[in-house]
Every structure is written in C-alpha cells, then in structure tokens.
PDB file of C-alpha atoms in Angstrom:
ATOM      1  CA  UNK A   1     155.248   9.520 -67.726  1.00  0.00           C
ATOM      2  CA  UNK A   2     152.137  11.590 -68.452  1.00  0.00           C
ATOM      3  CA  UNK A   3     153.373  12.971 -71.785  1.00  0.00           C
ATOM      4  CA  UNK A   4     153.764   9.514 -73.302  1.00  0.00           C
ATOM      5  CA  UNK A   5     150.406   8.278 -71.929  1.00  0.00           C
ATOM      6  CA  UNK A   6     151.875   4.985 -70.800  1.00  0.00           C
ATOM      7  CA  UNK A   7     149.639   2.409 -69.184  1.00  0.00           C
ATOM      8  CA  UNK A   8     150.182   0.938 -65.755  1.00  0.00           C
ATOM      9  CA  UNK A   9     151.209  -2.351 -67.367  1.00  0.00           C
ATOM     10  CA  UNK A  10     153.837  -0.552 -69.464  1.00  0.00           C
ATOM     11  CA  UNK A  11     155.168   1.131 -66.327  1.00  0.00           C
ATOM     12  CA  UNK A  12     155.417  -2.206 -64.506  1.00  0.00           C
ATOM     13  CA  UNK A  13     157.348  -3.666 -67.438  1.00  0.00           C
ATOM     14  CA  UNK A  14     159.693  -0.684 -67.470  1.00  0.00           C
ATOM     15  CA  UNK A  15     160.263  -0.832 -63.703  1.00  0.00           C
ATOM     16  CA  UNK A  16     160.315  -4.554 -62.799  1.00  0.00           C
ATOM     17  CA  UNK A  17     161.425  -3.776 -59.237  1.00  0.00           C
ATOM     18  CA  UNK A  18     157.979  -2.284 -58.578  1.00  0.00           C
ATOM     19  CA  UNK A  19     155.942  -5.063 -56.976  1.00  0.00           C
ATOM     20  CA  UNK A  20     152.184  -4.587 -56.906  1.00  0.00           C
ATOM     21  CA  UNK A  21     149.859  -7.231 -55.427  1.00  0.00           C
ATOM     22  CA  UNK A  22     147.313  -8.503 -57.944  1.00  0.00           C
ATOM     23  CA  UNK A  23     144.372  -7.244 -55.856  1.00  0.00           C
ATOM     24  CA  UNK A  24     145.856  -3.752 -55.708  1.00  0.00           C
ATOM     25  CA  UNK A  25     146.553  -3.828 -59.447  1.00  0.00           C
ATOM     26  CA  UNK A  26     142.964  -4.837 -60.225  1.00  0.00           C
ATOM     27  CA  UNK A  27     141.725  -2.140 -57.838  1.00  0.00           C
ATOM     28  CA  UNK A  28     143.588   0.503 -59.852  1.00  0.00           C
ATOM     29  CA  UNK A  29     141.858  -0.378 -63.095  1.00  0.00           C
ATOM     30  CA  UNK A  30     139.014   1.929 -64.067  1.00  0.00           C
ATOM     31  CA  UNK A  31     135.635   0.267 -64.587  1.00  0.00           C
ATOM     32  CA  UNK A  32     134.860  -0.628 -68.176  1.00  0.00           C
ATOM     33  CA  UNK A  33     132.355   1.690 -69.781  1.00  0.00           C
ATOM     34  CA  UNK A  34     129.423   0.269 -71.716  1.00  0.00           C
ATOM     35  CA  UNK A  35     129.778   0.119 -75.468  1.00  0.00           C
ATOM     36  CA  UNK A  36     126.861   1.261 -77.590  1.00  0.00           C
ATOM     37  CA  UNK A  37     126.213  -0.201 -81.024  1.00  0.00           C
ATOM     38  CA  UNK A  38     123.408   0.346 -83.484  1.00  0.00           C
ATOM     39  CA  UNK A  39     121.254  -2.491 -84.732  1.00  0.00           C
ATOM     40  CA  UNK A  40     121.931  -3.035 -88.424  1.00  0.00           C
ATOM     41  CA  UNK A  41     119.390  -5.782 -89.116  1.00  0.00           C
ATOM     42  CA  UNK A  42     115.748  -5.686 -90.072  1.00  0.00           C
ATOM     43  CA  UNK A  43     113.032  -7.476 -88.086  1.00  0.00           C
ATOM     44  CA  UNK A  44     111.169  -7.917 -91.389  1.00  0.00           C
ATOM     45  CA  UNK A  45     114.044  -9.945 -92.851  1.00  0.00           C
ATOM     46  CA  UNK A  46     115.095 -11.794 -89.682  1.00  0.00           C
ATOM     47  CA  UNK A  47     112.435 -11.483 -86.977  1.00  0.00           C
ATOM     48  CA  UNK A  48     114.292 -13.854 -84.621  1.00  0.00           C
ATOM     49  CA  UNK A  49     117.776 -12.352 -85.003  1.00  0.00           C
ATOM     50  CA  UNK A  50     119.505  -9.069 -84.255  1.00  0.00           C
ATOM     51  CA  UNK A  51     122.724  -7.999 -85.951  1.00  0.00           C
ATOM     52  CA  UNK A  52     125.068  -5.152 -85.161  1.00  0.00           C
ATOM     53  CA  UNK A  53     127.819  -3.644 -87.273  1.00  0.00           C
ATOM     54  CA  UNK A  54     131.092  -3.062 -85.433  1.00  0.00           C
ATOM     55  CA  UNK A  55     134.313  -1.388 -86.488  1.00  0.00           C
ATOM     56  CA  UNK A  56     137.209  -3.285 -84.908  1.00  0.00           C
ATOM     57  CA  UNK A  57     139.476  -0.942 -82.942  1.00  0.00           C
ATOM     58  CA  UNK A  58     143.138  -1.668 -83.633  1.00  0.00           C
ATOM     59  CA  UNK A  59     146.025   0.755 -83.823  1.00  0.00           C
ATOM     60  CA  UNK A  60     149.148   2.144 -82.245  1.00  0.00           C
ATOM     61  CA  UNK A  61     149.050   4.088 -78.978  1.00  0.00           C
ATOM     62  CA  UNK A  62     151.057   7.306 -78.470  1.00  0.00           C
ATOM     63  CA  UNK A  63     153.654   5.255 -76.561  1.00  0.00           C
ATOM     64  CA  UNK A  64     154.069   2.919 -79.542  1.00  0.00           C
ATOM     65  CA  UNK A  65     152.291  -0.162 -78.192  1.00  0.00           C
ATOM     66  CA  UNK A  66     149.635  -2.060 -80.110  1.00  0.00           C
ATOM     67  CA  UNK A  67     146.165  -0.929 -78.961  1.00  0.00           C
ATOM     68  CA  UNK A  68     143.216  -3.302 -79.340  1.00  0.00           C
ATOM     69  CA  UNK A  69     139.676  -2.298 -78.453  1.00  0.00           C
ATOM     70  CA  UNK A  70     138.415  -4.638 -75.731  1.00  0.00           C
ATOM     71  CA  UNK A  71     134.833  -5.095 -76.886  1.00  0.00           C
ATOM     72  CA  UNK A  72     135.247  -4.868 -80.668  1.00  0.00           C
ATOM     73  CA  UNK A  73     138.058  -7.438 -80.636  1.00  0.00           C
ATOM     74  CA  UNK A  74     136.089  -9.713 -78.305  1.00  0.00           C
ATOM     75  CA  UNK A  75     133.170  -9.590 -80.736  1.00  0.00           C
ATOM     76  CA  UNK A  76     135.510 -10.135 -83.696  1.00  0.00           C
ATOM     77  CA  UNK A  77     136.919 -13.287 -82.103  1.00  0.00           C
ATOM     78  CA  UNK A  78     133.541 -14.644 -80.956  1.00  0.00           C
ATOM     79  CA  UNK A  79     131.723 -17.257 -83.008  1.00  0.00           C
ATOM     80  CA  UNK A  80     129.337 -15.803 -85.553  1.00  0.00           C
ATOM     81  CA  UNK A  81     126.787 -18.572 -85.161  1.00  0.00           C
ATOM     82  CA  UNK A  82     125.442 -20.037 -81.927  1.00  0.00           C
ATOM     83  CA  UNK A  83     125.672 -22.851 -81.011  1.00  0.00           C
ATOM     84  CA  UNK A  84     128.999 -24.119 -82.314  1.00  0.00           C
ATOM     85  CA  UNK A  85     129.259 -27.720 -83.525  1.00  0.00           C
ATOM     86  CA  UNK A  86     125.947 -28.723 -81.964  1.00  0.00           C
ATOM     87  CA  UNK A  87     126.966 -27.603 -78.471  1.00  0.00           C
ATOM     88  CA  UNK A  88     124.475 -25.933 -76.187  1.00  0.00           C
ATOM     89  CA  UNK A  89     124.012 -22.243 -77.020  1.00  0.00           C
ATOM     90  CA  UNK A  90     126.212 -19.838 -75.081  1.00  0.00           C
ATOM     91  CA  UNK A  91     124.362 -16.874 -73.618  1.00  0.00           C
ATOM     92  CA  UNK A  92     125.397 -13.428 -74.746  1.00  0.00           C
ATOM     93  CA  UNK A  93     124.400 -10.747 -72.283  1.00  0.00           C
ATOM     94  CA  UNK A  94     123.327  -7.483 -73.847  1.00  0.00           C
ATOM     95  CA  UNK A  95     121.277  -4.496 -72.847  1.00  0.00           C
ATOM     96  CA  UNK A  96     119.215  -2.234 -75.056  1.00  0.00           C
ATOM     97  CA  UNK A  97     119.190   1.489 -74.542  1.00  0.00           C
ATOM     98  CA  UNK A  98     116.929   3.968 -76.265  1.00  0.00           C
ATOM     99  CA  UNK A  99     119.312   6.789 -77.094  1.00  0.00           C
ATOM    100  CA  UNK A 100     116.501   9.139 -78.010  1.00  0.00           C
ATOM    101  CA  UNK A 101     117.803   9.407 -81.566  1.00  0.00           C
ATOM    102  CA  UNK A 102     115.498  11.077 -84.039  1.00  0.00           C
ATOM    103  CA  UNK A 103     116.814   8.903 -86.889  1.00  0.00           C
ATOM    104  CA  UNK A 104     113.973   7.169 -88.691  1.00  0.00           C
ATOM    105  CA  UNK A 105     113.679   5.411 -92.018  1.00  0.00           C
ATOM    106  CA  UNK A 106     111.512   7.145 -94.631  1.00  0.00           C
ATOM    107  CA  UNK A 107     107.832   6.184 -94.600  1.00  0.00           C
ATOM    108  CA  UNK A 108     108.014   5.264 -98.299  1.00  0.00           C
ATOM    109  CA  UNK A 109     110.330   2.241 -98.808  1.00  0.00           C
ATOM    110  CA  UNK A 110     110.955   3.401-102.389  1.00  0.00           C
ATOM    111  CA  UNK A 111     112.743   6.495-101.087  1.00  0.00           C
ATOM    112  CA  UNK A 112     116.511   6.074-101.568  1.00  0.00           C
TER     113      UNK A 112
END
C-alpha cells in the first residue's frame, strides 16, 4: 500500500467492502495548505487589478491515476473576468503574505 502511494479514495475503490462513514472520511483528510503565488501585474499599468501567473498542475501519480492540482485547476476553470454576463461580482477571497523576498526590479527601467 505504501510503496504505490495510493490515496484513501483509491483504497476504498479497491476494497468496496470497506465502509467508512462520510464524517469519518472527511476527518481523515489532511487540511489543505495555502498556495502562494507571485503577483505578475504592474500597478502602473493596472492600478485597480492584480494578476497572478499560475502553472496548472496536471500529471500522473505513481499509482497511475490522473493527478490534478486542487488550486491551480480551480483557478484555471474560474472565469477570467468578474462579473460574468452582467451578474453581481463573485467575491474571491485571497490573502497577501510578505515572503521577505529580496527580489526587486532595477531602479533604472531601461535595465534589461
């Protein structure tokens, strides 16, 4: 079981006689960890908008199942423009964290 790194869901499919109450199943899931993304937009170009660049996680797990990243695929399938078709805007909850990175753009904008 451990060598193939199968998920609990894969184990339940393999052993259908194992009955687990939904509450117990949800209690076994680890909490989702926050995802950190870098802002890829400029406040000089779009002062009222923030953009991020995300690489969509999609691949095959060691057990052979299709693996999809939870957050990157959610973002991929979300509308790119709010609101949609004149509907009221949907809130998108985010948090901003200063990672303490020393990355800074050059002082001279002509610097490549």
